[in-house]
mmCIF file of C-alpha atoms and ligand atoms in Angstrom:
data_model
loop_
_atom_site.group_PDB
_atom_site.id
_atom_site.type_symbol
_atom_site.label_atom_id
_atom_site.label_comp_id
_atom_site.label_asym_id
_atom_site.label_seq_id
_atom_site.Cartn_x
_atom_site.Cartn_y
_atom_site.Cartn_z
ATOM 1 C CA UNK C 143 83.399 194.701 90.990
ATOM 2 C CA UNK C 144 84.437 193.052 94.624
ATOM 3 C CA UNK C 145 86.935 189.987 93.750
ATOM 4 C CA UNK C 146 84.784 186.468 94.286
ATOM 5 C CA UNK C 147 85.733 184.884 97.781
ATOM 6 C CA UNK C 148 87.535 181.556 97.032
ATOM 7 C CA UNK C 149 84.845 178.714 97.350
ATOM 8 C CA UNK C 150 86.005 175.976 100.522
ATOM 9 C CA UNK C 151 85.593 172.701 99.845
ATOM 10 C CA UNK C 152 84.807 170.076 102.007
ATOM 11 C CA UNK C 153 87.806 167.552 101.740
ATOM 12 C CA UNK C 154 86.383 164.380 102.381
ATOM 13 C CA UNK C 155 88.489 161.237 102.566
ATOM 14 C CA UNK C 156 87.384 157.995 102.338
ATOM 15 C CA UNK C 157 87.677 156.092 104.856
ATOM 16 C CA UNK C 158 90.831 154.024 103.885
ATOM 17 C CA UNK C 159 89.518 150.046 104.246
ATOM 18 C CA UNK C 160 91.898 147.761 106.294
ATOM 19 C CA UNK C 161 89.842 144.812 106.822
ATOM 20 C CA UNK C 162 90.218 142.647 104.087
ATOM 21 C CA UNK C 163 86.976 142.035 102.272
ATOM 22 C CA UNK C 164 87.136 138.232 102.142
ATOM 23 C CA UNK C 165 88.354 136.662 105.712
ATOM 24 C CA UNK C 166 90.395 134.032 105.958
ATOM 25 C CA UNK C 167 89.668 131.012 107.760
ATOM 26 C CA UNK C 168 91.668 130.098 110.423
ATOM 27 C CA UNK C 169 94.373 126.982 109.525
ATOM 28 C CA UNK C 170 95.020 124.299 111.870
ATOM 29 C CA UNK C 171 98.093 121.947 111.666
ATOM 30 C CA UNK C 172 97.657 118.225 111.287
ATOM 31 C CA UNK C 173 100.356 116.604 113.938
ATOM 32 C CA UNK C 174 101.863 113.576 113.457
ATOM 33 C CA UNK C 175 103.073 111.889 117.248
ATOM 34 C CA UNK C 176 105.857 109.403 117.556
ATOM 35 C CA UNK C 177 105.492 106.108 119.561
ATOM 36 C CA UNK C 178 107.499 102.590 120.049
ATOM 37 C CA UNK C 179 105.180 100.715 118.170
ATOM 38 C CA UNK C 180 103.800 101.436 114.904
ATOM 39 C CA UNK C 181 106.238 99.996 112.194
ATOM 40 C CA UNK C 182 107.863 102.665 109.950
ATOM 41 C CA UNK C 183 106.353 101.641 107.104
ATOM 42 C CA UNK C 184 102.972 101.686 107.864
ATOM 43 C CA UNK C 185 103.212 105.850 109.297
ATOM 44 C CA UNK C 186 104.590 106.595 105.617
ATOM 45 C CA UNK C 187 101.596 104.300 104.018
ATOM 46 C CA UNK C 188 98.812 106.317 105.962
ATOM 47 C CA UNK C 189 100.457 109.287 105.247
ATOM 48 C CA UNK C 190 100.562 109.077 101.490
ATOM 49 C CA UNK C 191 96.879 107.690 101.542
ATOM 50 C CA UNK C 192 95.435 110.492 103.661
ATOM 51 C CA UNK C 193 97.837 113.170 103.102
ATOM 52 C CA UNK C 194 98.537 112.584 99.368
ATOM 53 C CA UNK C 195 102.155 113.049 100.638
ATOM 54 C CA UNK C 196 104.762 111.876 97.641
ATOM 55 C CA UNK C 197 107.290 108.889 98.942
ATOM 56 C CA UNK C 198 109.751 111.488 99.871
ATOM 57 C CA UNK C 199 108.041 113.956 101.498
ATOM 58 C CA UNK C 200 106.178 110.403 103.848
ATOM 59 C CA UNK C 201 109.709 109.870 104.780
ATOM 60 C CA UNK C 202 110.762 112.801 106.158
ATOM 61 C CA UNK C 203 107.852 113.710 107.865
ATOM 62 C CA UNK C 204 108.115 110.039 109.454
ATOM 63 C CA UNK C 205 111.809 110.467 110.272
ATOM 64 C CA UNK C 206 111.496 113.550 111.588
ATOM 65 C CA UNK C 207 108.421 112.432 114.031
ATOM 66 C CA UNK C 208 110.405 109.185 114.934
ATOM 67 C CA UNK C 209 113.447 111.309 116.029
ATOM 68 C CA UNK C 210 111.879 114.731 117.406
ATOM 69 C CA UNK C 211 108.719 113.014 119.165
ATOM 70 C CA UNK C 212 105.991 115.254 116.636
ATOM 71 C CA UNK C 213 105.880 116.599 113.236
ATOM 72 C CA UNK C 214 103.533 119.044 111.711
ATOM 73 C CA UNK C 215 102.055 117.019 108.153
ATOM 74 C CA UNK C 216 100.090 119.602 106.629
ATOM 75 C CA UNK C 217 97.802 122.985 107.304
ATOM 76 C CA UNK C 218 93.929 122.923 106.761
ATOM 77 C CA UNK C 219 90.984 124.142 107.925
ATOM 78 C CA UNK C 220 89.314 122.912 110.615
ATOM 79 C CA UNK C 221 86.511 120.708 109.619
ATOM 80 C CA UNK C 222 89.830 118.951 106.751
ATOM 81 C CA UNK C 223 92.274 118.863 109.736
ATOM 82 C CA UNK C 224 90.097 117.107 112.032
ATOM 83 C CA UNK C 225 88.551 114.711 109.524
ATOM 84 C CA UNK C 226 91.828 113.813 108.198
ATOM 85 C CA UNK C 227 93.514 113.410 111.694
ATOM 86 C CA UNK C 228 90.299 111.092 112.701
ATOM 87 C CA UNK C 229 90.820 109.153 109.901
ATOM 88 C CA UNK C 230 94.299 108.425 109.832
ATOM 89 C CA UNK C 231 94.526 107.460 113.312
ATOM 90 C CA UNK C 232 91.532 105.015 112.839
ATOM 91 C CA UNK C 233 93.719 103.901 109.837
ATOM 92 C CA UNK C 234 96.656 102.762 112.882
ATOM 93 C CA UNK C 235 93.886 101.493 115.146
ATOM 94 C CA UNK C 236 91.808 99.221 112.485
ATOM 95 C CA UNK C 237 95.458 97.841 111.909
ATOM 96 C CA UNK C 238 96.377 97.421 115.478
ATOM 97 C CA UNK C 239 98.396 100.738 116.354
ATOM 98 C CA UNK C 240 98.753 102.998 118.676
ATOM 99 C CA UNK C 241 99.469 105.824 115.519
ATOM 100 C CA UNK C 242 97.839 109.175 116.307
ATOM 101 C CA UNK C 243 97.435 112.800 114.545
ATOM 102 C CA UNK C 244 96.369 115.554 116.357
ATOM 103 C CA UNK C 245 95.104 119.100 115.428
ATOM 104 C CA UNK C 246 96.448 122.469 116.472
ATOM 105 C CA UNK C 247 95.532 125.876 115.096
ATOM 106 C CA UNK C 248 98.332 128.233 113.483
ATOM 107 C CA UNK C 249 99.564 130.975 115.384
HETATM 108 N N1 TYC A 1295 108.895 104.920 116.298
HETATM 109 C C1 TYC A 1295 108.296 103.927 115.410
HETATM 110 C C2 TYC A 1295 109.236 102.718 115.319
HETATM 111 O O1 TYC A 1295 110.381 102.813 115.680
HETATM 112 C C3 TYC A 1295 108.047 104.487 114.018
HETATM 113 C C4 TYC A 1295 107.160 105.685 114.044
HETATM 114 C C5 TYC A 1295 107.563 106.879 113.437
HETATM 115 C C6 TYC A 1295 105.920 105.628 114.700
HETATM 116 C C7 TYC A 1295 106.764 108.012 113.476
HETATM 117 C C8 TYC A 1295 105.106 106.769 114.738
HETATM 118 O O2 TYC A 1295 104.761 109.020 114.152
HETATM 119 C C9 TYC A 1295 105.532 107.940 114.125
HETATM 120 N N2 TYC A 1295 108.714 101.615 114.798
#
């Protein structure tokens, strides 16, 4: 009897999946701006309030505004940046301030 031909298979590869299955949303930066006005202690009182920043961390992110002109506060998404920037500079502005927090997106 003739010897079988050796049966070809198909080789079929799965497509390999890069794109993750869940996307994630783009993060903006909440940025704090310096000016000559707003007392110290009133930036590090709005930021623990709307940031739920510790006394510490208020501080430094204070200082560091105060003596490089800006400082990034925290990362969220859109809608939470914006919202929380609104409302903390309303916070300086109710109080007589010219405090402000802007929004950026991340890189
Ligand atoms: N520069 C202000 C002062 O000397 C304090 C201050 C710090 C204001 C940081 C805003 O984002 C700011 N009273």
């Amino acid at each position: 009897m003739a010897p079988s031909s050796p049966t070809i298979e198909p080789t079929v590869r799965p497509r390999v999946e890069t794109r993750p299955k869940t996307e994630r949303p783009k993060l903006y930066k909440v940025i704090l701006l310096n000016d000559d006005y707003t007392p110290r202690e009133f930036v590090v009182r709005v930021l623990k309030a709307e940031f739920r920043l510790n006394a510490d961390q208020a501080q430094r992110v204070m200082i560091t505004a105060h003596q490089r002109g800006v400082c990034v506060v925290a990362v969220f998404t859109k809608d939470v940046a914006e919202t929380k920037a609104t409302r903390a500079t309303d916070a300086g502005k109710a109080a007589g301030y010219p405090l402000t927090f802007t929004t950026e997106p991340e890189e």
